[in-house]
Tab-separated table of C-alpha atoms and ligand atoms in Angstrom:
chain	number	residue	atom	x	y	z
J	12	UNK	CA	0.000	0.000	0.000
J	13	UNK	CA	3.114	2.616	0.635
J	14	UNK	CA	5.359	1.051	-2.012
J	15	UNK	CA	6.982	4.013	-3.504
J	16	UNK	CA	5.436	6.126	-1.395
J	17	UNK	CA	8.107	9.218	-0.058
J	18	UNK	CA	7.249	10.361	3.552
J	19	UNK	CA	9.152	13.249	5.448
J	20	UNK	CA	8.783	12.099	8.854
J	21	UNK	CA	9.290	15.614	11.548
J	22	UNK	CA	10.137	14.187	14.733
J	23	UNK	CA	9.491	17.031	17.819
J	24	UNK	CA	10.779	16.537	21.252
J	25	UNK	CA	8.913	14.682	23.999
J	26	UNK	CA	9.468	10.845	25.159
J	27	UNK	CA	7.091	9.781	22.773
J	28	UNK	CA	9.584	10.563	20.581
J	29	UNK	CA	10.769	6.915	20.864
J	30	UNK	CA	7.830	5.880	19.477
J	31	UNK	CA	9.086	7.448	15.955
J	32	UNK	CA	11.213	4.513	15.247
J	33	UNK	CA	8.657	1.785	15.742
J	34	UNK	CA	6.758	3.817	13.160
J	35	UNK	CA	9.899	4.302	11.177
J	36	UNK	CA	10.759	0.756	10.896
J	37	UNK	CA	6.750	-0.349	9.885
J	38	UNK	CA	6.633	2.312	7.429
J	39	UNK	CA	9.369	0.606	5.920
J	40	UNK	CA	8.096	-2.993	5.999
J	41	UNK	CA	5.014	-1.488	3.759
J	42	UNK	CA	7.754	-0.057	1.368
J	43	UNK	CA	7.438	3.391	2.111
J	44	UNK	CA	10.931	5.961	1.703
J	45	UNK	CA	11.422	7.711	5.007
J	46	UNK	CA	13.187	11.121	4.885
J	47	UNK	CA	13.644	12.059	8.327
J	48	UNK	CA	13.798	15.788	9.839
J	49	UNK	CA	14.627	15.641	13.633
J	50	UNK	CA	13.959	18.495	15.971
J	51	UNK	CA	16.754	19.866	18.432
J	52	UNK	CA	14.523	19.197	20.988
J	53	UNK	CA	13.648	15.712	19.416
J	54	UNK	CA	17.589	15.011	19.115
J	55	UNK	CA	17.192	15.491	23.335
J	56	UNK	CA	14.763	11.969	23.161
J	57	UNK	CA	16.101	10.066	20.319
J	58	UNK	CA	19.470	10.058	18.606
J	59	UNK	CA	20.191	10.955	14.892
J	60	UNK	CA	21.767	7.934	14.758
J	61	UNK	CA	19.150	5.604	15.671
J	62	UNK	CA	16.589	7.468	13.279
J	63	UNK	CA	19.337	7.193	10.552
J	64	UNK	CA	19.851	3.639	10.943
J	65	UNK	CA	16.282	2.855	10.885
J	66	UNK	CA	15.291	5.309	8.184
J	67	UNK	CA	18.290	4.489	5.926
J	68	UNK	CA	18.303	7.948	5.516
J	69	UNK	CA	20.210	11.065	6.234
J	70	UNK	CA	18.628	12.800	9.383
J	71	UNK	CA	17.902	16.384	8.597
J	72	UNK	CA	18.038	18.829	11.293
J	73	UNK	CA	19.152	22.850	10.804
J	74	UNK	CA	17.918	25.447	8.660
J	75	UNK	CA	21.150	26.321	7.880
J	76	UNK	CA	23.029	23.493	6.850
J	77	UNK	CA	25.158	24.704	3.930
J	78	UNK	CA	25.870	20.829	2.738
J	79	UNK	CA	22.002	20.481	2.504
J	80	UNK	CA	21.360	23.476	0.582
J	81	UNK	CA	23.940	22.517	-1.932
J	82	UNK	CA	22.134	18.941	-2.320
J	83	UNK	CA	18.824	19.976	-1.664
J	84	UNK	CA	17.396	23.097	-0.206
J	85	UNK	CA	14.731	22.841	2.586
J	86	UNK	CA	12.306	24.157	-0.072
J	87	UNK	CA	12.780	21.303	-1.990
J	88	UNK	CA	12.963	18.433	0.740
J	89	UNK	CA	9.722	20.344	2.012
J	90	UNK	CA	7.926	19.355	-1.420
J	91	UNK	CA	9.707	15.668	-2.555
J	92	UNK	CA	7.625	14.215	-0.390
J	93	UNK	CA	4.164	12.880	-0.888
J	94	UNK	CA	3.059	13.440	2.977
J	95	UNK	CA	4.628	15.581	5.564
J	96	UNK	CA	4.178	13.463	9.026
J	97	UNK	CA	4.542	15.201	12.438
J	98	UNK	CA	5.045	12.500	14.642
J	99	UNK	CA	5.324	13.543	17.944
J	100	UNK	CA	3.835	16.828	17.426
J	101	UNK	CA	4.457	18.971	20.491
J	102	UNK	CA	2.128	22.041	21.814
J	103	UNK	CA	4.793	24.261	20.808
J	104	UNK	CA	5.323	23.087	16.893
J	105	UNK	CA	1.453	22.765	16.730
J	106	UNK	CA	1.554	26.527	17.709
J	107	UNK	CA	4.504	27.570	15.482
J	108	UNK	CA	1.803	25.968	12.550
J	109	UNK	CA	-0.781	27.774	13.671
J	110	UNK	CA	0.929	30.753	13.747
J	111	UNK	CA	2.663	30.508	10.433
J	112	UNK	CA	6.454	30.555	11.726
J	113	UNK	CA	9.271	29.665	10.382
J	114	UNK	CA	12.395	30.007	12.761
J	115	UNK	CA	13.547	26.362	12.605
J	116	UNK	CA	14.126	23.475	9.651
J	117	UNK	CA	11.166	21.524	11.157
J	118	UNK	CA	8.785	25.055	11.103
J	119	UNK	CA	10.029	26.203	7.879
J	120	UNK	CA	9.332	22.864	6.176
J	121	UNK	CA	6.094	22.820	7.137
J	122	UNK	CA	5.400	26.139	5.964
J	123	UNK	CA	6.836	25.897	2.625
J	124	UNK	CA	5.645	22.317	1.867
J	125	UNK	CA	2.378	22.555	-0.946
J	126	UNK	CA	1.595	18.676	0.028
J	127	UNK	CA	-1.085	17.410	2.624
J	128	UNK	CA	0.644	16.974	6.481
J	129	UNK	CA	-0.324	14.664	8.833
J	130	UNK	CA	-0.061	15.514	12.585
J	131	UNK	CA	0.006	12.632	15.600
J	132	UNK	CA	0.439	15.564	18.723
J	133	UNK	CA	1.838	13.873	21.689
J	134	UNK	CA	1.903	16.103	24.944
J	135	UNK	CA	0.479	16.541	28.571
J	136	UNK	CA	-3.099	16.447	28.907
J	137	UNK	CA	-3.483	19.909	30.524
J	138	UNK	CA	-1.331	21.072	27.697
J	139	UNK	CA	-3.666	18.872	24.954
J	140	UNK	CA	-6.704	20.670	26.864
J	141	UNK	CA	-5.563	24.042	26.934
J	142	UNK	CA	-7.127	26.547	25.468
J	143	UNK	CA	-4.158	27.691	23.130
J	144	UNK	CA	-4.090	24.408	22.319
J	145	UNK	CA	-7.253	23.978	21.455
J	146	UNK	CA	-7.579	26.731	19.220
J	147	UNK	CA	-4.176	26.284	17.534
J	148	UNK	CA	-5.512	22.698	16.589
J	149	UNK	CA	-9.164	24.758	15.679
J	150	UNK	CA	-7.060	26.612	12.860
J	151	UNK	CA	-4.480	23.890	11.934
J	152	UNK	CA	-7.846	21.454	11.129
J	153	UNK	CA	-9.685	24.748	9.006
J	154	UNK	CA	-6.306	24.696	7.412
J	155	UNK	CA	-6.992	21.257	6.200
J	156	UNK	CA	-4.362	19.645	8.360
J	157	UNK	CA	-4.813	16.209	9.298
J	158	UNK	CA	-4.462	14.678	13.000
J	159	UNK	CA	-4.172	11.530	14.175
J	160	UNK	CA	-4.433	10.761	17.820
J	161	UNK	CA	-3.906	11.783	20.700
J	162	UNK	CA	-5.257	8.586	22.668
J	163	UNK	CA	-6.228	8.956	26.331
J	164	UNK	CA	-4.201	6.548	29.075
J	165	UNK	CA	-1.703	7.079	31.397
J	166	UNK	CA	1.380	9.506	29.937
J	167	UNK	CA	4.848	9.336	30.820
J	168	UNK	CA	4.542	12.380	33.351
J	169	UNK	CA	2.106	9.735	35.698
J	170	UNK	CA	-1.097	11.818	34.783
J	171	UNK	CA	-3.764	10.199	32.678
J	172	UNK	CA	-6.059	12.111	30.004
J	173	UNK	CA	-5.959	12.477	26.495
J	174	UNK	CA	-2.028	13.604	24.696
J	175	UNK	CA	-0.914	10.167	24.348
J	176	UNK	CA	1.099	9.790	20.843
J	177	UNK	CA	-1.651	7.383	19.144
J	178	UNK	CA	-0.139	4.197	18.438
J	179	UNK	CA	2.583	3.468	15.506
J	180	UNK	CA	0.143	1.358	13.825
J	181	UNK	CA	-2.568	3.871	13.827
J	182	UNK	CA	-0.658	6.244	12.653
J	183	UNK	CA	0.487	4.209	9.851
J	184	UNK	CA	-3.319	4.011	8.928
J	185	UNK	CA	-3.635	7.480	9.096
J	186	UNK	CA	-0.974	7.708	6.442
J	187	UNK	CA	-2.116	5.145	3.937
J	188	UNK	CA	-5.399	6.987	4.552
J	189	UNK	CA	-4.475	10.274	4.028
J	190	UNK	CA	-2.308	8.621	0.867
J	191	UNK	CA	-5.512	6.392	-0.522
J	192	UNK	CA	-5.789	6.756	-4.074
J	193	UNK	CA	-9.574	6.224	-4.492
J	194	UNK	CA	-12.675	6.966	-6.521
J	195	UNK	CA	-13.292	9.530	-3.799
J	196	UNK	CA	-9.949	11.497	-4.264
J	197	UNK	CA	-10.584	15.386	-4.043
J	198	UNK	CA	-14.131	14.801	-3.091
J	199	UNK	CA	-14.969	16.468	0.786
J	200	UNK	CA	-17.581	14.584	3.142
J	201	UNK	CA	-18.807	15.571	5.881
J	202	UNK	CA	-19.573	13.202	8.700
J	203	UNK	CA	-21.552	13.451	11.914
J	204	UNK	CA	-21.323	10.747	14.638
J	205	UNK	CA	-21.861	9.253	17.954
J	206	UNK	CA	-24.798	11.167	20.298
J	207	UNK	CA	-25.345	14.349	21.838
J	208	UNK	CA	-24.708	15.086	25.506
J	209	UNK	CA	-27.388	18.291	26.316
J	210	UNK	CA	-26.639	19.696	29.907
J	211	UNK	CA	-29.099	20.037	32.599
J	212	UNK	CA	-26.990	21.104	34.968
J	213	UNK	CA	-22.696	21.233	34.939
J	214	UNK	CA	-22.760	17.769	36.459
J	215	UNK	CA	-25.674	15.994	34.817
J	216	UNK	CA	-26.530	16.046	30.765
J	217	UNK	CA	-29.505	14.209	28.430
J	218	UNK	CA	-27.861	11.623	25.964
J	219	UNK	CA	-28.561	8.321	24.176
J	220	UNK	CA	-27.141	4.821	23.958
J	221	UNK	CA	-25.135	5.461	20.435
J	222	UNK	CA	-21.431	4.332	20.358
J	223	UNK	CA	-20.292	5.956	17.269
J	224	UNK	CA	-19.519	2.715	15.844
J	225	UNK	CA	-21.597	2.831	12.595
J	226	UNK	CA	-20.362	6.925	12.101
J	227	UNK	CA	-16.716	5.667	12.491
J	228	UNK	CA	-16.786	2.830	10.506
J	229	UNK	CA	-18.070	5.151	8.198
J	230	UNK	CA	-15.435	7.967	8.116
J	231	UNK	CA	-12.888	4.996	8.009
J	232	UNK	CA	-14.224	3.819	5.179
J	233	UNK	CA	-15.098	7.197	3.165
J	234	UNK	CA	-11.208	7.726	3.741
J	235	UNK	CA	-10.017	4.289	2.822
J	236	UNK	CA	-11.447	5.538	-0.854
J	237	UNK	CA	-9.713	8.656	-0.556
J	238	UNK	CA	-12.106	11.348	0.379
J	239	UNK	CA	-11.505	14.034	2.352
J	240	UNK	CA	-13.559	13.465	5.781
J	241	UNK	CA	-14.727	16.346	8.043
J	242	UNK	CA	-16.188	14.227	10.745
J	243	UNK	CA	-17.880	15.664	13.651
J	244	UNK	CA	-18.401	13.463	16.340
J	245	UNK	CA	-20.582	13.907	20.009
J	246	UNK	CA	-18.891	12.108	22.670
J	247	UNK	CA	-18.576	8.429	21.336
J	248	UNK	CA	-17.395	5.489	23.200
J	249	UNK	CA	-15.516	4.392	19.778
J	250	UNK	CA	-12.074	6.030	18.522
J	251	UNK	CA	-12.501	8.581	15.881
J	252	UNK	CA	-11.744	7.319	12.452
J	253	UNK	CA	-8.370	7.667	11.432
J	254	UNK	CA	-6.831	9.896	8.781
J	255	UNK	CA	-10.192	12.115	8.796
J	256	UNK	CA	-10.277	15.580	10.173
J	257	UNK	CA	-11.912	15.266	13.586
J	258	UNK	CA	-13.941	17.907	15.295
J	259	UNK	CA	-15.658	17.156	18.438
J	260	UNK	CA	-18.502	18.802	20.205
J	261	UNK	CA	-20.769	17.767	22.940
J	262	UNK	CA	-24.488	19.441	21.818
J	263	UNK	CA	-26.621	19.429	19.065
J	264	UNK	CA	-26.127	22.934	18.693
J	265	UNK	CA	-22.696	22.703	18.433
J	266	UNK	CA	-22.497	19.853	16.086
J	267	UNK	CA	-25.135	22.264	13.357
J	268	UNK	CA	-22.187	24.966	13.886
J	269	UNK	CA	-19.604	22.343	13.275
J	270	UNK	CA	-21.465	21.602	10.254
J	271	UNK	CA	-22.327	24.397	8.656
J	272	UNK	CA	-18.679	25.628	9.152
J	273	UNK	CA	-17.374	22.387	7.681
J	274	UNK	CA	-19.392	22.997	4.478
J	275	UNK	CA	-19.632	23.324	1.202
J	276	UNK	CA	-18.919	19.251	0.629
J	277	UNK	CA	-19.377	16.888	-2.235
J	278	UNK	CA	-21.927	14.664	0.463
J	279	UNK	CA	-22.969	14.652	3.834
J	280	UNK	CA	-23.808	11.174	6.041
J	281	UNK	CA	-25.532	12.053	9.316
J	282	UNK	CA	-24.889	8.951	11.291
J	283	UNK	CA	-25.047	11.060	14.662
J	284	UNK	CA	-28.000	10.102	17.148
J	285	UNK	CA	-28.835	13.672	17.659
J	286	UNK	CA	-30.990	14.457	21.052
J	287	UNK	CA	-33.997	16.059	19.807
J	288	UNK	CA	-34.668	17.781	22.965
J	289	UNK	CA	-31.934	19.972	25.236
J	290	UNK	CA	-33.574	21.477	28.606
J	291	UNK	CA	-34.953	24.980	28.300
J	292	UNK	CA	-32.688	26.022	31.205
J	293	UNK	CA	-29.361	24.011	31.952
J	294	UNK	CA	-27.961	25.755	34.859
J	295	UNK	CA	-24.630	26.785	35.903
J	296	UNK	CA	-24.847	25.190	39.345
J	297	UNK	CA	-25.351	22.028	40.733
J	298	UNK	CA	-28.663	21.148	41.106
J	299	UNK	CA	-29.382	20.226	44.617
J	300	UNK	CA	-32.471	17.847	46.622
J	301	UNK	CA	-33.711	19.967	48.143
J	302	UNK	CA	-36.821	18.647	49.192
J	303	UNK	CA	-38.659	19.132	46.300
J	304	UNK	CA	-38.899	16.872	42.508
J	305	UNK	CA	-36.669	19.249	40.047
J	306	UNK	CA	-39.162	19.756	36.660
J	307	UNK	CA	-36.741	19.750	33.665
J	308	UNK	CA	-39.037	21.555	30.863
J	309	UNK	CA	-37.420	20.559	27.080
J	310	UNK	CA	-37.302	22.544	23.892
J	311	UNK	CA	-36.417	20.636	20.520
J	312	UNK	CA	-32.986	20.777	19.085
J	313	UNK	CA	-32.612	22.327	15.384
J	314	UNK	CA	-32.570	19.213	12.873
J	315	UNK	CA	-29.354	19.309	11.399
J	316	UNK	CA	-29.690	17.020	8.855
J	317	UNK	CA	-32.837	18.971	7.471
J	318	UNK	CA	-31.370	22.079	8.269
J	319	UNK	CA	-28.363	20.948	5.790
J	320	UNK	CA	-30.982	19.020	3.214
J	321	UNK	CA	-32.925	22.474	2.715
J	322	UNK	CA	-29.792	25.062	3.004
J	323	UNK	CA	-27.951	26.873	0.105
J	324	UNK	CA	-24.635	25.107	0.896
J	325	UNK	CA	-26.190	21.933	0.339
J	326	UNK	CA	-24.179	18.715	-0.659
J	327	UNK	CA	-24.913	16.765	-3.792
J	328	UNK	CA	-25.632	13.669	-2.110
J	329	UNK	CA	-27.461	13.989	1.237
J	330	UNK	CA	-27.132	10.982	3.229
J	331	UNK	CA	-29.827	10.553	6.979
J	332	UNK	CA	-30.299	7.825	9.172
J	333	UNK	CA	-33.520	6.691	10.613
J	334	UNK	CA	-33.346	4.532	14.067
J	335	UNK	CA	-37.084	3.188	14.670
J	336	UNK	CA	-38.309	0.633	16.718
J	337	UNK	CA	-41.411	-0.014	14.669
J	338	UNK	CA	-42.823	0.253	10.894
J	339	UNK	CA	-39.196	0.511	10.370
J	340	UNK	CA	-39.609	1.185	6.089
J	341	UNK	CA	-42.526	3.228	6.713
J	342	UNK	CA	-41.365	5.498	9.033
J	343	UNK	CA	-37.983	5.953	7.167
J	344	UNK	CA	-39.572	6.200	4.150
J	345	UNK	CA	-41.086	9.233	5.569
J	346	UNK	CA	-38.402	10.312	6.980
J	347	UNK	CA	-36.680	11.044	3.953
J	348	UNK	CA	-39.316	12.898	2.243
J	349	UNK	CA	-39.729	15.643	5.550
J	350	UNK	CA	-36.218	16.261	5.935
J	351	UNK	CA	-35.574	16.347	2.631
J	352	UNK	CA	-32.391	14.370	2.145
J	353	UNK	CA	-31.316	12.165	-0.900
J	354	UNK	CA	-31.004	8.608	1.083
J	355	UNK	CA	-32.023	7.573	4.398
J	356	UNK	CA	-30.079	4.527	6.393
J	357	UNK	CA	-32.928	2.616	8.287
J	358	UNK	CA	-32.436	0.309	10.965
J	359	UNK	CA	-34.720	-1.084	13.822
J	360	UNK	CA	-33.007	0.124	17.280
J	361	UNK	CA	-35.253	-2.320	19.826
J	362	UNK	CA	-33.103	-3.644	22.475
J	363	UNK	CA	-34.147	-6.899	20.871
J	364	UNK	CA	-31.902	-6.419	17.858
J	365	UNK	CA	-28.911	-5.674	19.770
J	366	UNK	CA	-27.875	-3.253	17.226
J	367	UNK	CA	-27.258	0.107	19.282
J	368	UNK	CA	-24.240	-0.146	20.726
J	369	UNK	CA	-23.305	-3.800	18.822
J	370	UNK	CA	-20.775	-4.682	16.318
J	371	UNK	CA	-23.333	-5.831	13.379
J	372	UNK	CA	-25.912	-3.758	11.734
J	373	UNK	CA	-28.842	-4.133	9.732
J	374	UNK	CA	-30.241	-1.782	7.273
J	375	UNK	CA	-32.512	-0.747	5.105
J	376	UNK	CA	-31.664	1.653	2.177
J	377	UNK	CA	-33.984	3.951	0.824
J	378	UNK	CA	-33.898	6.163	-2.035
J	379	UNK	CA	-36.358	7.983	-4.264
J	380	UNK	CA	-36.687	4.546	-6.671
J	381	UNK	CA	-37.336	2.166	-3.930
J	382	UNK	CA	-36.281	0.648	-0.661
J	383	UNK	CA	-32.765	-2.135	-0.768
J	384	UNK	CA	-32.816	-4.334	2.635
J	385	UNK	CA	-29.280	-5.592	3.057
J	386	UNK	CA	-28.306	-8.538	5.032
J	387	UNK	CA	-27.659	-8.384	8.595
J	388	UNK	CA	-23.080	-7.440	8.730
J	389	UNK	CA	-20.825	-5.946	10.874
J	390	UNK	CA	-21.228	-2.363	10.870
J	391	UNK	CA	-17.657	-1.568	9.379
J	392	UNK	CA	-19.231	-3.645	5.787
J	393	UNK	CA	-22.451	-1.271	6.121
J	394	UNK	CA	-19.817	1.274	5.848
J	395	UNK	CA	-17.552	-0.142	3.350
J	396	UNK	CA	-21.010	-0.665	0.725
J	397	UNK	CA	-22.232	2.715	1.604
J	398	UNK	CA	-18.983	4.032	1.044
J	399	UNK	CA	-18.849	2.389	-2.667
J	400	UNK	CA	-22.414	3.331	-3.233
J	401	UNK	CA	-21.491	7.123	-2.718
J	402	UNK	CA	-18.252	6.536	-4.687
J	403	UNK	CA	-20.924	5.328	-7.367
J	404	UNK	CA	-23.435	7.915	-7.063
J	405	UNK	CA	-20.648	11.279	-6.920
J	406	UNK	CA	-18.573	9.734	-9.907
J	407	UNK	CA	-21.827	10.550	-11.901
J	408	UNK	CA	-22.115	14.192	-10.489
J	409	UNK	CA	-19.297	17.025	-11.732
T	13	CTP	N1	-30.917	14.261	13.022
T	13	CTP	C1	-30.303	15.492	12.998
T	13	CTP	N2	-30.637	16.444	13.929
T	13	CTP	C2	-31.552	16.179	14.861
T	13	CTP	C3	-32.194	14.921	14.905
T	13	CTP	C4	-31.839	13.981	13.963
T	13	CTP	O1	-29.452	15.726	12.141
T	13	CTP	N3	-31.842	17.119	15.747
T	13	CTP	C5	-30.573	13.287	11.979
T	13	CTP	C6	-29.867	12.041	12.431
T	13	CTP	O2	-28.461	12.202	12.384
T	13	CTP	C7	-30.348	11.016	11.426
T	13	CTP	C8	-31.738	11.493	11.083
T	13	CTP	O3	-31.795	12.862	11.432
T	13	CTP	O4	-29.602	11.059	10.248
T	13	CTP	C9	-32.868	10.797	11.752
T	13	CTP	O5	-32.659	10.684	13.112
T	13	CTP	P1	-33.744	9.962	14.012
T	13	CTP	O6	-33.311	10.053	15.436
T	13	CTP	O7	-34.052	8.599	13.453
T	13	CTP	O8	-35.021	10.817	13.700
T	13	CTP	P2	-35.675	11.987	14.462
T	13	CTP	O9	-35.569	13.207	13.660
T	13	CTP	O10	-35.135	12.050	15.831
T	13	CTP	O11	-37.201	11.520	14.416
T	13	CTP	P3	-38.011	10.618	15.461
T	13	CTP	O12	-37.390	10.811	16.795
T	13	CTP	O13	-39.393	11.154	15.345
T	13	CTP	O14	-37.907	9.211	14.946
């Protein structure tokens, strides 16, 4: 899958930094050409000559290496490769992206490089949560960089929390993702995932028993053909899809914003169990017994995937789910024709079917010629013949 492939491989400082040459040395089983660029503060973690043996490369590291320049300048090496990879990505290189500078090889690179990059961050999780951090990663993902990780576990530094350098072999998915030479090439889809949490109070919050299984499996697969995933994701149990651009929010209101900003897009597939309701007045404080039964009064959350179906920025292809627990074709087939999408996803949610929450699926597909019932399969081959079918369907639009 990476045969011939050229990566340039950043490495920043931080222990995860050791990490690098596991993923070094599996890029290079897959037959991938690793050009490695290590930072000083990287050199602190790992040593050029470990990276060099493992790369069988030269290990790049200053701006102003005069040998370099006569071989190749850094403008060059920034654009020979077919993906830049960041991996570890500190706080402090994220924000030298985000800012545009340019005051070291790794910086500059990055900078002058016109091909896609690919960023696995690695740091504390207070850093990961800050707010600099977050919005540094808010503009480096509307730039149309691509992250993988971080997980959540327990870091180096003892704490636990999400900034954990996501696994070597995730991150080599994320590459052959972000690399996939599919019928979707060029083409953007949105995705929305996993439920919504709506707050009643700072403590307590309204949600549903989705797992973000079926969304993810469909991101994965949307990228696996080469498209260019926005997904948008509630708070899942599942890991976010690899190789997509992530964005996560926590209310329905939040995930329309996360939409709308994510448009225009080729298609859209709202796999997200939206809560229709949110409580008329979450609170700031605690709630507290105090006696007497709190009343929580509800007011309906905007539909997003109508809201997108009947919108100027709409997508070509328009893809709903319906969860029922009854009349499944009959409700969905409704459905579709009041929100106003192209397709609609059906599948019977009763506990009975042990499909929210499972591993298998099984759907209904309905479009304006007709209703398909596929066999019962695990959600990720759902994804994989929805993916195709889109594939199928935007290869006919322009
Ligand atoms: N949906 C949405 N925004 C909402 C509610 C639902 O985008 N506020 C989307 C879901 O992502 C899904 C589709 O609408 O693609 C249908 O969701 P579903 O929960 O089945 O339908 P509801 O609109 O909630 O209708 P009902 O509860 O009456 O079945």
């Amino acid at each position: 899958m990476l045969h011939g492939k050229r990566l340039l491989l950043i490495i920043g400082g931080g222990i995860a930094a050791y990490k690098a040459l596991d993923l070094i040395r599996r890029l290079r089983e897959r037959g991938a050409q690793v050009v490695p660029v290590l930072t000083r503060a990287g050199a602190e973690f790992v040593t050029p000559m470990s990276v060099a043996a493992l790369s069988g490369h030269k290990v790049h590291r200053e701006l102003f290496d005069l040998t370099d320049e006569a071989e190749m300048g850094h403008i060059q090496l920034s654009r020979s490769a077919d993906l830049v990879v960041v991996a570890p990505a500190t706080a402090d290189l994220m924000a030298k992206m985000a800012q545009g500078r340019a005051d070291d090889l790794a910086s500059t690179l990055l900078l002058a490089t016109d091909t896609p990059v690919l960023v696995a961050p690695a740091m504390n999780m207070r850093m990961w949560d800050h707010p600099a951090t977050r919005r540094n990663l808010a503009v480096l993902q509307q730039d149309g960089i691509r992250f993988v990780g971080p997980d959540e576990g327990s870091m180096a530094c003892g704490e636990f929390g999400p900034g954990r350098l996501a696994e070597p072999l995730a991150i080599v998915a994320a590459i052959e993702a972000a690399l996939a030479d599919g019928p979707l090439k060029g083409r953007h889809i949105i995705v929305t995932s996993g439920p919504t949490h709506e707050p009643i109070d700072p403590v307590r919050y309204i949600a549903n028993r989705s797992s973000g299984a079926q969304g993810s499996a469909i991101g994965r697969a949307l990228a696996a053909l080469g498209a260019d995933v926005t997904f948008i994701t509630g708070p899942a149990d599942v890991a976010a899809p690899e190789g997509t651009r992530v964005i996560r929010v926590e209310t329905a209101r939040q995930m329309l914003d996360a939409v709308q900003s994510a448009l225009p897009a080729d298609a859209a597939v709202f796999a997200a169990a939206v809560a229709d309701w949110r409580t008329a007045d979450a609170t700031d404080h605690k709630i507290k017994k105090n006696g007497t039964l709190p009343v929580l009064s509800l007011i309906e959350n905007p539909d997003i995937l109508a809201t997108v179906s009947k919108g100027a920025d709409r997508p070509a292809l328009v893809v709903g789910f319906a969860a029922e627990t009854d009349d499944v074709i009959a409700h969905a087939t409704a459905k579709r024709l009041r929100k106003g999408c192209d397709w609609i996803v059906a599948n019977d949610v009763s506990p009975a079917t042990g499909i929210m929450g499972g591993t298998e699926n099984e759907v209904t597909v309905i479009r304006p010629d007709g209703a398909e019932v596929w066999p019962r399969m695990t959600k990720d081959m759902v994804a994989s013949r929805l993916a195709r079918s889109i594939a199928d369907t935007l290869a006919g639009e322009p």
